[in-house]
JSON list of C-alpha atoms in Angstrom, two decimals:
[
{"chain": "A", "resi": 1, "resn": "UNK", "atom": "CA", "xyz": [119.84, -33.44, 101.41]},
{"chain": "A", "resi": 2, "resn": "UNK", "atom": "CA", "xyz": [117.11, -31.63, 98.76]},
{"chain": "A", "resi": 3, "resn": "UNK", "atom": "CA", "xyz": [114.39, -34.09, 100.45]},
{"chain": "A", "resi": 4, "resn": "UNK", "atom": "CA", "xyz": [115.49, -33.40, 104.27]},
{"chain": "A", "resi": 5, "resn": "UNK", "atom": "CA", "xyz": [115.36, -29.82, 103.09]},
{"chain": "A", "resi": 6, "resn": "UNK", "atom": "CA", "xyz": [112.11, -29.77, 101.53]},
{"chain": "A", "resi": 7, "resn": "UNK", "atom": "CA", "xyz": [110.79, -31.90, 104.60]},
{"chain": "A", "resi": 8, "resn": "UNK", "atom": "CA", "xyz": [112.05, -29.61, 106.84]},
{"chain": "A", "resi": 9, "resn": "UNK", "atom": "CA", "xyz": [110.78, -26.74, 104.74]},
{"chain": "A", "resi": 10, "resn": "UNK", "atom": "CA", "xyz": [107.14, -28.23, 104.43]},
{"chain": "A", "resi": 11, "resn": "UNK", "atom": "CA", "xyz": [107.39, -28.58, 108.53]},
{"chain": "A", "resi": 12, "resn": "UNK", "atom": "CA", "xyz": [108.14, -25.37, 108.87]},
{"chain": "A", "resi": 13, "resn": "UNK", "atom": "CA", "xyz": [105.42, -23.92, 106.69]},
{"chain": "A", "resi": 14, "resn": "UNK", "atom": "CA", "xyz": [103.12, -26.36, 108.32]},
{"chain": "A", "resi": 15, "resn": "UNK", "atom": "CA", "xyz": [103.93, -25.21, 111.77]},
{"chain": "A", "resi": 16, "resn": "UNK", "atom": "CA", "xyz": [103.77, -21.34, 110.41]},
{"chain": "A", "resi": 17, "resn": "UNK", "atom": "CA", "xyz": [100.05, -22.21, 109.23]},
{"chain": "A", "resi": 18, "resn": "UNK", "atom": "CA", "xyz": [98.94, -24.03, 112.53]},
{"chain": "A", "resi": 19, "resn": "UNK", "atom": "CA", "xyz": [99.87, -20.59, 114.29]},
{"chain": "A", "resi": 20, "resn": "UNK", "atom": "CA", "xyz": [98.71, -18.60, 112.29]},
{"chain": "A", "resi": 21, "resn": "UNK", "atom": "CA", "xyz": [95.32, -20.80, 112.25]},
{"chain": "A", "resi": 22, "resn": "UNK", "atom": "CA", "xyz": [95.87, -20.45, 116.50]},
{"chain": "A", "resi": 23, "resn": "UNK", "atom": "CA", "xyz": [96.14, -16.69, 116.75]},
{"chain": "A", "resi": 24, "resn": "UNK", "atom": "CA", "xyz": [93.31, -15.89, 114.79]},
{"chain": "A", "resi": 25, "resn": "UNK", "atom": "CA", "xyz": [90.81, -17.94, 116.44]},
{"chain": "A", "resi": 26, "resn": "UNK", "atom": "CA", "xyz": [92.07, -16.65, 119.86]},
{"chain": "A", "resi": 27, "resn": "UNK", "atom": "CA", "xyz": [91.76, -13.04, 119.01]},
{"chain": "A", "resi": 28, "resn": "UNK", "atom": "CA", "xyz": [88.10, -14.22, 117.30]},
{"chain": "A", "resi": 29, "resn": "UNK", "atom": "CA", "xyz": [87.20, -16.03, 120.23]},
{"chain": "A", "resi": 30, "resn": "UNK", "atom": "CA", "xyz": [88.03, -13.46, 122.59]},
{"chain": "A", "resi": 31, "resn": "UNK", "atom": "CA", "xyz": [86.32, -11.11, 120.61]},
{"chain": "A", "resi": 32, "resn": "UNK", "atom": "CA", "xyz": [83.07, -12.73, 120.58]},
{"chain": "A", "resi": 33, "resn": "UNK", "atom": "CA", "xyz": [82.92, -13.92, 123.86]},
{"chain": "A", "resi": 34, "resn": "UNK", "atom": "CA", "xyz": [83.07, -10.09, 124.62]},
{"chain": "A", "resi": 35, "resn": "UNK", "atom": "CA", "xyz": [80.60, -9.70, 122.25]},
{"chain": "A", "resi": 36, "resn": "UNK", "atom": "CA", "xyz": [78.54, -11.96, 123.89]},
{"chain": "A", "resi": 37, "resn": "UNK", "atom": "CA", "xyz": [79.16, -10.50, 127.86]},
{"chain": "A", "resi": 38, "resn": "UNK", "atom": "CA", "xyz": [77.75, -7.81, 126.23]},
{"chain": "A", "resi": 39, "resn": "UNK", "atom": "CA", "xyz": [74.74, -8.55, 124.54]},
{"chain": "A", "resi": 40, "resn": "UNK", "atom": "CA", "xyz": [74.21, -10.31, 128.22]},
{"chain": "A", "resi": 41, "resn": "UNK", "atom": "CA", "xyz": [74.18, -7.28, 129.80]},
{"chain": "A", "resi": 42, "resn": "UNK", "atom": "CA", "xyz": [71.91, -5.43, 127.56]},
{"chain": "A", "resi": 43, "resn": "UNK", "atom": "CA", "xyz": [69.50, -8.67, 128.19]},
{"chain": "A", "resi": 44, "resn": "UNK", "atom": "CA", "xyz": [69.89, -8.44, 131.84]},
{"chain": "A", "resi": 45, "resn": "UNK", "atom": "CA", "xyz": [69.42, -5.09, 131.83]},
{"chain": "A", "resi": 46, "resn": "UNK", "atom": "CA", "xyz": [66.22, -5.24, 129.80]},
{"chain": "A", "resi": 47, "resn": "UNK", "atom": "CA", "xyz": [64.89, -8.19, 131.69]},
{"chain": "A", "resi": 48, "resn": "UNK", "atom": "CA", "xyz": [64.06, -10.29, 129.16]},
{"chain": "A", "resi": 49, "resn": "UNK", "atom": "CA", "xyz": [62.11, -13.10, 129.50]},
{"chain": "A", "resi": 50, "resn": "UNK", "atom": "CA", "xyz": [62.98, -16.51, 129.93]},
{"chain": "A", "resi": 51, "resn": "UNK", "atom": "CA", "xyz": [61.80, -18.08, 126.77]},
{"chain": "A", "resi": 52, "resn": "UNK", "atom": "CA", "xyz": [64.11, -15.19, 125.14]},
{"chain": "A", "resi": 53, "resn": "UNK", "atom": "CA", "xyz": [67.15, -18.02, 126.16]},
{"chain": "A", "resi": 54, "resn": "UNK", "atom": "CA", "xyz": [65.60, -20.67, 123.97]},
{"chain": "A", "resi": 55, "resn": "UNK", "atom": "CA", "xyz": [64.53, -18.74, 121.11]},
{"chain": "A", "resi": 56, "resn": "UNK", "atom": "CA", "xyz": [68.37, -17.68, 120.97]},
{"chain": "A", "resi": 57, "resn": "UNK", "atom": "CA", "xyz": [69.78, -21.04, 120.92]},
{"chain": "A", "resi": 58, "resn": "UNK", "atom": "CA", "xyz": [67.65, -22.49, 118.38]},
{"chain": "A", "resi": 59, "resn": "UNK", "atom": "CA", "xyz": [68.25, -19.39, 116.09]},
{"chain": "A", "resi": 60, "resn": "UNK", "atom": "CA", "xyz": [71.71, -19.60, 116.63]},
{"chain": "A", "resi": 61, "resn": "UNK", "atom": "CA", "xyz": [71.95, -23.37, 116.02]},
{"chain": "A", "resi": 62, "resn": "UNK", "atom": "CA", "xyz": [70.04, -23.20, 112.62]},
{"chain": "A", "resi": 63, "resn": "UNK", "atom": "CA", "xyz": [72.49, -20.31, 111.33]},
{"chain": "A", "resi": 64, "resn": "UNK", "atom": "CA", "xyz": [75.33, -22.43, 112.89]},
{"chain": "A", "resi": 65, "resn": "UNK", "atom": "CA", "xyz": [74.58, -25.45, 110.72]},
{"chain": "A", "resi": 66, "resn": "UNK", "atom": "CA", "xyz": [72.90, -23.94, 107.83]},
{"chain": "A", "resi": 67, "resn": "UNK", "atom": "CA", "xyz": [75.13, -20.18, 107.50]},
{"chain": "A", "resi": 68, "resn": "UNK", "atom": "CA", "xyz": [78.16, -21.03, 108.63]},
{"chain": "A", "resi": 69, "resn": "UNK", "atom": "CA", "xyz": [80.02, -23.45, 106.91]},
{"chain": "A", "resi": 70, "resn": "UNK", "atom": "CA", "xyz": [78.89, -21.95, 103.71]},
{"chain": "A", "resi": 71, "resn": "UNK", "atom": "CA", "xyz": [80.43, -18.25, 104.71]},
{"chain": "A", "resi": 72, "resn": "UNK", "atom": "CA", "xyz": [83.26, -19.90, 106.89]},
{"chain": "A", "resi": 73, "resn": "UNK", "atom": "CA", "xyz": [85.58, -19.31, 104.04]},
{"chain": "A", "resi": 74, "resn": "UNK", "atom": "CA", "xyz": [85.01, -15.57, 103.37]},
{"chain": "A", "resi": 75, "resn": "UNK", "atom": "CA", "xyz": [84.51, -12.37, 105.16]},
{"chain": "A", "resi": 76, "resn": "UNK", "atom": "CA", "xyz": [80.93, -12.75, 106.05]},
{"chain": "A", "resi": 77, "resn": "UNK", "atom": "CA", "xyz": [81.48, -15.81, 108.01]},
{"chain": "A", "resi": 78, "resn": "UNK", "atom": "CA", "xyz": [83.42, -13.40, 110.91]},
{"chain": "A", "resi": 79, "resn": "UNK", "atom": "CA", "xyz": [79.97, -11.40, 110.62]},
{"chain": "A", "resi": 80, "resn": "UNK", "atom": "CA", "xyz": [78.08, -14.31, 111.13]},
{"chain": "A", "resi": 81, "resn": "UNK", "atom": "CA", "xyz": [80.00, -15.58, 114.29]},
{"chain": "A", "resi": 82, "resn": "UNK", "atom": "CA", "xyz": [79.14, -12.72, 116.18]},
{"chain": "A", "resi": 83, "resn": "UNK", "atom": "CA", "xyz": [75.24, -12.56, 115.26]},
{"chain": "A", "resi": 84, "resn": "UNK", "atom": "CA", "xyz": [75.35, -16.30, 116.78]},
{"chain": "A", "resi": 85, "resn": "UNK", "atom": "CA", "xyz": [77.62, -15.55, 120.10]},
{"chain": "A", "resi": 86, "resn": "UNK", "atom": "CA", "xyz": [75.69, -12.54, 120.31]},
{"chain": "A", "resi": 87, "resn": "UNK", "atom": "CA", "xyz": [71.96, -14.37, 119.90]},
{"chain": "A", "resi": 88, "resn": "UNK", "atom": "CA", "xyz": [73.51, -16.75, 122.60]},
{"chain": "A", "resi": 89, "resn": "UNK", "atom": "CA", "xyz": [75.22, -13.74, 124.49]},
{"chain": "A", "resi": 90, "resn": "UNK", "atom": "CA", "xyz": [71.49, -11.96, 124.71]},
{"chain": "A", "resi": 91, "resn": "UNK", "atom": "CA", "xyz": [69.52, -15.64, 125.57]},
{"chain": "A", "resi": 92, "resn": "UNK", "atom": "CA", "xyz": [71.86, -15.95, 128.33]},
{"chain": "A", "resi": 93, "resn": "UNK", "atom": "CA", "xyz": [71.19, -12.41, 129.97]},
{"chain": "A", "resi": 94, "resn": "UNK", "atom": "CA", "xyz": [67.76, -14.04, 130.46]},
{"chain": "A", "resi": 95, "resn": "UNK", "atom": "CA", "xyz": [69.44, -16.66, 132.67]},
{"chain": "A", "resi": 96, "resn": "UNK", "atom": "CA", "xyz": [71.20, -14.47, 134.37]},
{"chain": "A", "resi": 97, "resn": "UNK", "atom": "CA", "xyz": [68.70, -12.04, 135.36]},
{"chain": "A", "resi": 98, "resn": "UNK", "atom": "CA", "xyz": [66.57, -15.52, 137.28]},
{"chain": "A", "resi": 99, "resn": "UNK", "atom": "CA", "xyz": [69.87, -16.04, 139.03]},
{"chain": "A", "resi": 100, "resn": "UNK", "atom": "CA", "xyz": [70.50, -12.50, 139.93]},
{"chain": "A", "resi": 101, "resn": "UNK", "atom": "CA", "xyz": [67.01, -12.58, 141.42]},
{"chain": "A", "resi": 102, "resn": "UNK", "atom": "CA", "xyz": [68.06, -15.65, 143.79]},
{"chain": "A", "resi": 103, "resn": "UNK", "atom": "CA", "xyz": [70.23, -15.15, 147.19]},
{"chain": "A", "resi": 104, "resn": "UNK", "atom": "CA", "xyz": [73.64, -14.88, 146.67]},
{"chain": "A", "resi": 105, "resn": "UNK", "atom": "CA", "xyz": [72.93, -15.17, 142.75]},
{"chain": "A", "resi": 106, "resn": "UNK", "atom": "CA", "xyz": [75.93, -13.00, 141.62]},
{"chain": "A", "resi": 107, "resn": "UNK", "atom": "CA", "xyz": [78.39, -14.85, 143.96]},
{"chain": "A", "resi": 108, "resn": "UNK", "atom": "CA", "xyz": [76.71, -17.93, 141.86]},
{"chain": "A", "resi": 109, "resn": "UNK", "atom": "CA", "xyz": [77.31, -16.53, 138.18]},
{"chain": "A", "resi": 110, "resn": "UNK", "atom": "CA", "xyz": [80.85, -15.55, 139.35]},
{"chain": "A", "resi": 111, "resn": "UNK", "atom": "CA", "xyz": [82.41, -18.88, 140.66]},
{"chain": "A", "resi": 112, "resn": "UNK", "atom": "CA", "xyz": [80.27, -20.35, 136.93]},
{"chain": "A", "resi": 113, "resn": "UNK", "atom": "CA", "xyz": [83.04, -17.60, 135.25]},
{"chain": "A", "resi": 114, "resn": "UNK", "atom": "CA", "xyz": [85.96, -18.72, 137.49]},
{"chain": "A", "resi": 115, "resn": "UNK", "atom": "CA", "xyz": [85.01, -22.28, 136.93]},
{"chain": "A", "resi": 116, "resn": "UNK", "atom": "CA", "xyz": [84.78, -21.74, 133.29]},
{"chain": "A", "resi": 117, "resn": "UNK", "atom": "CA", "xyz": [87.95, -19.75, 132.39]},
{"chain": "A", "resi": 118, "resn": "UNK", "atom": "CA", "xyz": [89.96, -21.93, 134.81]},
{"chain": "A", "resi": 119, "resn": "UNK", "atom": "CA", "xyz": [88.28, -25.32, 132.92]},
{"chain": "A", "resi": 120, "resn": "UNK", "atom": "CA", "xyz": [89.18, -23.82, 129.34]},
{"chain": "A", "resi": 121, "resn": "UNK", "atom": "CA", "xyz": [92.87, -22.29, 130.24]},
{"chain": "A", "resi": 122, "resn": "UNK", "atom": "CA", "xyz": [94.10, -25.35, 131.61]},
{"chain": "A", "resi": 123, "resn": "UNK", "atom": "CA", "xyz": [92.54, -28.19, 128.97]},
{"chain": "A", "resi": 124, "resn": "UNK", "atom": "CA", "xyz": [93.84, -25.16, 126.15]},
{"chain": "A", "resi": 125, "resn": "UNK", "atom": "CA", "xyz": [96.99, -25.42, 127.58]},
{"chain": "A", "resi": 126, "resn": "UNK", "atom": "CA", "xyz": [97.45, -28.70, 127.84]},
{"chain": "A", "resi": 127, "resn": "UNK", "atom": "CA", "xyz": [96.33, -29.56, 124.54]},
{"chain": "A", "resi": 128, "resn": "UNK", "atom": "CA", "xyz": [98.60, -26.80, 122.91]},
{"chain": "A", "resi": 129, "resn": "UNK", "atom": "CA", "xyz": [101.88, -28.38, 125.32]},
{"chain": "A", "resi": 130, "resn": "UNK", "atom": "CA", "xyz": [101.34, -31.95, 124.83]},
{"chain": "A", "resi": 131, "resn": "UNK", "atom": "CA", "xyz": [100.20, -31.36, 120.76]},
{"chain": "A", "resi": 132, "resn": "UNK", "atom": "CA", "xyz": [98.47, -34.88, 121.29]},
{"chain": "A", "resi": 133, "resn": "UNK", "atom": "CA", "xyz": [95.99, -36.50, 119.22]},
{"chain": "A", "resi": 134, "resn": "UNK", "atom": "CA", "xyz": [92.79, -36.77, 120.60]},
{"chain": "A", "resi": 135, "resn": "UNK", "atom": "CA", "xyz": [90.76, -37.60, 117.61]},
{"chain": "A", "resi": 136, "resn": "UNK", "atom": "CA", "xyz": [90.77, -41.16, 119.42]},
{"chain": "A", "resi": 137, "resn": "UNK", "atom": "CA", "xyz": [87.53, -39.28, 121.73]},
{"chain": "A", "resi": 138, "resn": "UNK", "atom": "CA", "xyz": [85.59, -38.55, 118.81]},
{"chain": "A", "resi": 139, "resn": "UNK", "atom": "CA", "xyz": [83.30, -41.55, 118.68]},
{"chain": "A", "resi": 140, "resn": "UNK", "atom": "CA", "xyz": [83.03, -41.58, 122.52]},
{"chain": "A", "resi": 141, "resn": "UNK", "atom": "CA", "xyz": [81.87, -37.62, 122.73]},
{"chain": "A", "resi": 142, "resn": "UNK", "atom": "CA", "xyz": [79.10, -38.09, 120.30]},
{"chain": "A", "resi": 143, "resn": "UNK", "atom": "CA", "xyz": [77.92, -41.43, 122.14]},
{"chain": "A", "resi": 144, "resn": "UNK", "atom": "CA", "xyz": [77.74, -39.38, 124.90]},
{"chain": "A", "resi": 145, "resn": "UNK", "atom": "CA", "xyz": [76.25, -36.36, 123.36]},
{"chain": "A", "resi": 146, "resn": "UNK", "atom": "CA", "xyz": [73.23, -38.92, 122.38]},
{"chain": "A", "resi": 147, "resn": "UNK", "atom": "CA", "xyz": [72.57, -40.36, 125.77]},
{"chain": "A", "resi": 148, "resn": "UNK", "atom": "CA", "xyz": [72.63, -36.94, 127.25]},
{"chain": "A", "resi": 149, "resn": "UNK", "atom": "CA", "xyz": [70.59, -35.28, 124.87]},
{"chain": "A", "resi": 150, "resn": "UNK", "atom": "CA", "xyz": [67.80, -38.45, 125.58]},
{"chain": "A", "resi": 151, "resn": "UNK", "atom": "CA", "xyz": [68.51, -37.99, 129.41]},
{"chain": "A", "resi": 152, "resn": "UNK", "atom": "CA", "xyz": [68.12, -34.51, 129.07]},
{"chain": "A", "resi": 153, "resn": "UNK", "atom": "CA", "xyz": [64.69, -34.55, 127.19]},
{"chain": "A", "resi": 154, "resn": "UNK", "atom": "CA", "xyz": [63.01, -37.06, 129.38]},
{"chain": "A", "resi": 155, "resn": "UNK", "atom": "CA", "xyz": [64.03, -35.07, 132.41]},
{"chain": "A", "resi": 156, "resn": "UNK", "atom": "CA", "xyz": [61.73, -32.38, 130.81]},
{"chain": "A", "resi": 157, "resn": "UNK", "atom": "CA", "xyz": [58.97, -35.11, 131.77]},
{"chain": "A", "resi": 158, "resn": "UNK", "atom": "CA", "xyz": [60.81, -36.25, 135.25]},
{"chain": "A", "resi": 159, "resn": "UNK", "atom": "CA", "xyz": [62.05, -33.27, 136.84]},
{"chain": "A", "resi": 160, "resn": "UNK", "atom": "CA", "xyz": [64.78, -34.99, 138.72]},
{"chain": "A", "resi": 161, "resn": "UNK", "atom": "CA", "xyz": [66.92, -32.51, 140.25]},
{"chain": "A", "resi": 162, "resn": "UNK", "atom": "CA", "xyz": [69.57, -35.59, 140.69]},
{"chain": "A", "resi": 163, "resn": "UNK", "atom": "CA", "xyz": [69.45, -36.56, 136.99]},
{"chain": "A", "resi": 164, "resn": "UNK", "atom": "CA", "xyz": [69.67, -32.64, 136.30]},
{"chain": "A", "resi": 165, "resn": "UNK", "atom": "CA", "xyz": [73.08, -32.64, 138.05]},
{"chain": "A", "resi": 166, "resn": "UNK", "atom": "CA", "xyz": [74.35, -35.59, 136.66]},
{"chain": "A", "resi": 167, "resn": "UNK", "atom": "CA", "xyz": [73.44, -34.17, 133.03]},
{"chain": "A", "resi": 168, "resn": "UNK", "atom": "CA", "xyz": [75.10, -31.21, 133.99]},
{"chain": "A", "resi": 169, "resn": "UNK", "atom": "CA", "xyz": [78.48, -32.95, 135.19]},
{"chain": "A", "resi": 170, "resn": "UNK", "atom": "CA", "xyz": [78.30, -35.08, 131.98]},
{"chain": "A", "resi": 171, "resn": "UNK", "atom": "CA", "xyz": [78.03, -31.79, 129.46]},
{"chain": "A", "resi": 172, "resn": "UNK", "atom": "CA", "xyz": [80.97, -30.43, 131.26]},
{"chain": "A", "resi": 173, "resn": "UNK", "atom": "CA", "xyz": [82.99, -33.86, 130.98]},
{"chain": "A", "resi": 174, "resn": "UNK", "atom": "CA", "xyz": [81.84, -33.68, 127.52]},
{"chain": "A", "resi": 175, "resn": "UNK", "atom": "CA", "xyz": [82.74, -30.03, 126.49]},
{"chain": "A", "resi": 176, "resn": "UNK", "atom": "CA", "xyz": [85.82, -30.56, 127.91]},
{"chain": "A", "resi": 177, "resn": "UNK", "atom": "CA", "xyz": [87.13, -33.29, 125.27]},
{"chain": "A", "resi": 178, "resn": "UNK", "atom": "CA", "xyz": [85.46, -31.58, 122.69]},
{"chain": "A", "resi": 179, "resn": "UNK", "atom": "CA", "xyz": [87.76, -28.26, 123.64]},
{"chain": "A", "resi": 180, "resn": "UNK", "atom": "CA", "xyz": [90.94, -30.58, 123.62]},
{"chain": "A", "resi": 181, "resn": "UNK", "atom": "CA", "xyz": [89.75, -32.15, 120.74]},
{"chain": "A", "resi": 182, "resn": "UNK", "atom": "CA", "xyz": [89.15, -28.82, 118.73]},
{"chain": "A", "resi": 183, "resn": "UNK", "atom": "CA", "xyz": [92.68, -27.10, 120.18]},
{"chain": "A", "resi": 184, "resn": "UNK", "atom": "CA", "xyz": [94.50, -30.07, 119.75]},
{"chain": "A", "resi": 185, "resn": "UNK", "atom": "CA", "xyz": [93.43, -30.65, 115.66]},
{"chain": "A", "resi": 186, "resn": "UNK", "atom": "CA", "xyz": [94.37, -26.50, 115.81]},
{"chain": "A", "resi": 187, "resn": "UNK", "atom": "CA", "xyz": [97.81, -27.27, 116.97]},
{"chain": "A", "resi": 188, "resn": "UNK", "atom": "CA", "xyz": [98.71, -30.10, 114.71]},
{"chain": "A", "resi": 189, "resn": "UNK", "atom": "CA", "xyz": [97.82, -27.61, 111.45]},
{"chain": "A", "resi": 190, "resn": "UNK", "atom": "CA", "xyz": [94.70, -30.07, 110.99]},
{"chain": "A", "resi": 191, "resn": "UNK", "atom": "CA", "xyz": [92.63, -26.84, 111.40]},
{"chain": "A", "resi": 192, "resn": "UNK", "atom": "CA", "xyz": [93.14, -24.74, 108.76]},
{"chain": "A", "resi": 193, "resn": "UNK", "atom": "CA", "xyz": [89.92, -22.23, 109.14]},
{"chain": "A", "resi": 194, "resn": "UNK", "atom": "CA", "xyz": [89.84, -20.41, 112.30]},
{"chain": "A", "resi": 195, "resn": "UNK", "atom": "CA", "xyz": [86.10, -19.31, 111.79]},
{"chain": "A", "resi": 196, "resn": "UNK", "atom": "CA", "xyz": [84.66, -22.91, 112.57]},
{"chain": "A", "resi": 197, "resn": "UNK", "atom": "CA", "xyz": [87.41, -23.43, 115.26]},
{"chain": "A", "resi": 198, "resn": "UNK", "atom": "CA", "xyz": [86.55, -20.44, 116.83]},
{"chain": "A", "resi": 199, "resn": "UNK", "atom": "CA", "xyz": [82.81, -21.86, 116.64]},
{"chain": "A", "resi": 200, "resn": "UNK", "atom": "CA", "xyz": [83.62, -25.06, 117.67]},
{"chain": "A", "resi": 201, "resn": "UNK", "atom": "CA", "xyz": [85.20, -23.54, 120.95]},
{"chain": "A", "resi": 202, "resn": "UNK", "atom": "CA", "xyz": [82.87, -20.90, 121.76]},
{"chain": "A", "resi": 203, "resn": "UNK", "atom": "CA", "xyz": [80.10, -23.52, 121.49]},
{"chain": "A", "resi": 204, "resn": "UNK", "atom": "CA", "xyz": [81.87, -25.83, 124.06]},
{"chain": "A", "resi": 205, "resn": "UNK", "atom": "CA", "xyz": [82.94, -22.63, 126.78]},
{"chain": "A", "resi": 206, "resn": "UNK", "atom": "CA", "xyz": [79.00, -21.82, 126.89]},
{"chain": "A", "resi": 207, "resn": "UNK", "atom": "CA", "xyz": [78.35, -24.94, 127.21]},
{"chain": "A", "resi": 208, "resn": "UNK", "atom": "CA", "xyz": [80.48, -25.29, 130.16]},
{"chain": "A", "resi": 209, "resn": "UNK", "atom": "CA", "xyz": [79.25, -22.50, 131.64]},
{"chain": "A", "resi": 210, "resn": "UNK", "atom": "CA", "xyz": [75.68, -23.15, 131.49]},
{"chain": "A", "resi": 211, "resn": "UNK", "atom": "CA", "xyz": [76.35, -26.49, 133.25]},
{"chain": "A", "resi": 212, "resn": "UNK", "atom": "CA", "xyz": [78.18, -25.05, 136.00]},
{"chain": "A", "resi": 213, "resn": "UNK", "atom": "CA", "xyz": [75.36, -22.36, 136.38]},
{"chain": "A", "resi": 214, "resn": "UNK", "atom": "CA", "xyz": [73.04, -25.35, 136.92]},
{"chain": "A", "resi": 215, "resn": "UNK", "atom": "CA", "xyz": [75.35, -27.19, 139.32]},
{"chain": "A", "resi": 216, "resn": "UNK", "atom": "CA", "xyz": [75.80, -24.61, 141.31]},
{"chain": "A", "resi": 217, "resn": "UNK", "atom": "CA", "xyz": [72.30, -23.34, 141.48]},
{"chain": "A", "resi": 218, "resn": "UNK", "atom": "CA", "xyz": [71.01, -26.61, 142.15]},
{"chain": "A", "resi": 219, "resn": "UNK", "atom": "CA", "xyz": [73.52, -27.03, 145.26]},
{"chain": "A", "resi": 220, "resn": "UNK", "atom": "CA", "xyz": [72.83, -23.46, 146.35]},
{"chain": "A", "resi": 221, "resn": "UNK", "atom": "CA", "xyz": [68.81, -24.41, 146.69]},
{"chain": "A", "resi": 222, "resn": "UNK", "atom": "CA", "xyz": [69.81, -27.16, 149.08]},
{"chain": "A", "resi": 223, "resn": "UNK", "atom": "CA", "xyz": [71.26, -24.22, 151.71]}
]
């Protein structure tokens, strides 16, 4: 009976933590992407540049690999979240303000937010239902993350609208495991610091968003 207690116990406390773990890195994540709807906004409604989107991500992406992980674990790291979603928040703004200049650009940007939210809800809940393990994807999402990122660099040479779609569909497809990937680890208590999870998520929701901007801008051109 003491070790069926103290399993049950240790389940308990387990379960405890992996909510715990889950309800901070959904009020986090909600916070920055607000955060970073914001910054947007002030970007679209100073009109920045273009090349203001690319100087964001690679700032973002060194403090996101270098900053970080070594402040995840402290106060500072929640600091450093939102200078990165809201360096990505502002580079998108720039985005925006090209497809706002396009017909029918705001019905555009909002079906890319439906899409988006409706993506994320339903893979979140899934993965928080089902409490699967879908570590098994791991290997297969940075395969794909490879061949992408090659496709994606010689299409800076080829300019294939086609091959732009199809890298498009395949960062979506990707993001997608990688957000019941993250959620999933979150709900089994294999998570244990929201900071990175909320990172980890945020990263892949952009992501997914971006795309869809893409997708539908390049069918839109074809009216």
């Amino acid at each position: 009976m003491s070790t069926d207690s103290f399993l049950l116990k240790s389940a308990e406390s387990r379960a405890m933590s992996a909510n715990k773990v889950l309800k901070n890195t959904y009020l986090l994540l909600s916070a920055t992407l607000g955060f970073s709807a914001f910054t947007a906004l002030l970007s679209v409604a100073l009109a920045m540049p273009s090349w203001t989107y690319l100087a964001a991500v690679i700032i973002s992406m060194i403090l996101g690999v270098f900053v970080l992980p070594k402040t995840a674990n402290s106060a500072a790291g929640v600091g450093v979240i939102f200078v990165i979603t809201g360096l990505l928040g502002f580079g998108l703004g720039a985005i925006l303000t090209q497809y706002l200049a396009l017909p029918n650009g705001g019905e555009t940007i909002g079906l890319a937010f439906g899409g988006t939210a409706a993506i994320f809800l339903g893979l979140s809940g899934y993965a928080l239902t089902s409490k699967r393990d879908f570590s098994f994807m791991g290997g297969f999402l940075f395969a794909g993350m490879m061949v992408v990122m090659i496709a994606a660099i010689a299409n800076i040479f080829l300019h294939l609208p086609l091959l732009s779609l199809v890298i498009s569909s395949a960062i979506i497809l990707l993001m997608s495991g990688f957000i019941l990937m993250d959620t999933g680890r979150i709900a089994r208590g294999e998570e244990t610091n929201y900071i990175m999870a909320t990172y980890g998520i945020y990263l892949s929701i952009f992501n997914i968003f971006i795309s869809l901007l893409q997708i539908l801008g390049i069918m839109g051109s074809d009216d």
